[in-house]
């Protein structure tokens, strides 16, 4: 299949728009029924709204379908489109695949994710199911059931708690559901694959069918459309979804300043809301959070006097962090970080009127003499054992 990246050859009006910028620490108010924003590298949830609520995922289902395709088929493997493409819903989005057409798995992935082809999803499911089961004569219905079981098993392996899939494309079924959090897990897994990352950030792909007919596959994610009203420069993907039952949905990714974020919005009331809400979530994440190092391994965090009960001599001993710890926190919270030192009560020799502690020697280098606790607004964020930096006799 011939693939040519192209721009739509129509009159395009390039409108420079000011990005929707959320002020630092201002939590956005969004219209989605459920939503989540996750920092990919730390796995930390930066924003949540009914993240475990069951909802219809529509074509976001294809994110996990794509993962299974890449895990079970080789990219240069040849796939033959069968009659399964005749079984998709009448109002399905398609990539125009025809029974008898052959293509590589790589081309099938483009047909699946870029134009969101339900026909490509069915071909992918049948191909994977027959190969995985070892049954080349498996019917389309049997293959759909087999592949659905694979989807649900993979979802569970990734930590999903509220997902149950019955088809590979997300066409509406009351028993086909997921949640914002689960879709985010699938998205993070999918974006580990180079090919998926390439596809979901591509705007348009020109292809040719088996008879040389022209095909134009267009990405429906307006965040990656540099000529569109809702273009968001840091956006890198991922997948839209929409049915009358699911509302407007979007699983999206963005990278900026070393941060990699994934967001999911489900059951938006209109198409514009999914672009605006997702942009607001990303801006909130990028502008409001900072990766802060609380302490590094071996860093001197405090000092303490060490002496003996019947001697006047004392020395000042530095104590060091046993471990290191960094975390993504609200930038406004950095000034609120408080450190508390808890000394080993068995080592405390004396405490003066100012609360300054003196420890009793001897103390060996590397000995645990207490711990440092870090809190924000009274909530413990991190702690580490404190080790003696030297031997004191």
Short mmCIF file of N, CA and C in Angstrom, two decimals, residues 7 41 71 73 97 110 119 165 172 233 248 254 301 333 344 352 365 373 375 383:
data_model
loop_
_atom_site.label_atom_id
_atom_site.label_comp_id
_atom_site.label_asym_id
_atom_site.label_seq_id
_atom_site.Cartn_x
_atom_site.Cartn_y
_atom_site.Cartn_z
N UNK A 7 -0.62 17.31 3.04
CA UNK A 7 -1.48 18.33 3.60
C UNK A 7 -2.73 18.38 2.75
N UNK A 41 5.50 9.72 33.51
CA UNK A 41 6.76 9.23 34.06
C UNK A 41 6.64 8.82 35.53
N UNK A 71 1.43 -6.66 19.87
CA UNK A 71 1.98 -7.71 20.73
C UNK A 71 1.88 -9.09 20.10
N UNK A 73 1.34 -9.66 16.37
CA UNK A 73 1.63 -9.74 14.94
C UNK A 73 2.91 -8.97 14.63
N UNK A 97 -11.55 -0.50 3.66
CA UNK A 97 -10.95 -1.79 3.33
C UNK A 97 -11.97 -2.68 2.60
N UNK A 110 -2.27 1.78 10.58
CA UNK A 110 -2.62 3.13 10.13
C UNK A 110 -4.12 3.21 9.86
N UNK A 119 -13.67 -1.18 10.21
CA UNK A 119 -13.34 -2.32 9.36
C UNK A 119 -11.94 -2.83 9.66
N UNK A 165 -14.90 -5.21 27.60
CA UNK A 165 -15.04 -5.00 26.16
C UNK A 165 -15.68 -6.22 25.51
N UNK A 172 -21.29 0.79 19.89
CA UNK A 172 -22.05 0.75 21.14
C UNK A 172 -22.65 -0.62 21.46
N UNK A 233 0.03 22.95 20.41
CA UNK A 233 1.38 22.59 19.97
C UNK A 233 2.02 21.44 20.76
N UNK A 248 -18.95 12.90 23.44
CA UNK A 248 -17.66 13.15 22.80
C UNK A 248 -16.54 12.82 23.79
N UNK A 254 0.46 14.82 25.62
CA UNK A 254 1.19 16.06 25.33
C UNK A 254 2.50 16.05 26.09
N UNK A 301 21.14 16.55 56.03
CA UNK A 301 19.83 17.16 56.27
C UNK A 301 19.74 17.88 57.60
N UNK A 333 3.06 24.62 46.43
CA UNK A 333 3.26 23.88 47.67
C UNK A 333 4.72 23.78 48.10
N UNK A 344 16.27 9.10 67.40
CA UNK A 344 16.09 7.81 68.08
C UNK A 344 16.02 8.07 69.58
N UNK A 352 17.66 20.70 75.72
CA UNK A 352 17.74 21.97 76.45
C UNK A 352 16.43 22.72 76.38
N UNK A 365 29.77 5.53 62.36
CA UNK A 365 29.46 6.08 61.03
C UNK A 365 28.46 5.16 60.32
N UNK A 373 11.18 13.74 58.38
CA UNK A 373 9.82 13.63 57.83
C UNK A 373 9.45 14.95 57.16
N UNK A 375 6.41 17.17 55.33
CA UNK A 375 4.96 17.30 55.23
C UNK A 375 4.57 18.55 54.45
N UNK A 383 9.74 10.53 53.81
CA UNK A 383 10.57 10.41 54.99
C UNK A 383 11.77 9.54 54.66
#
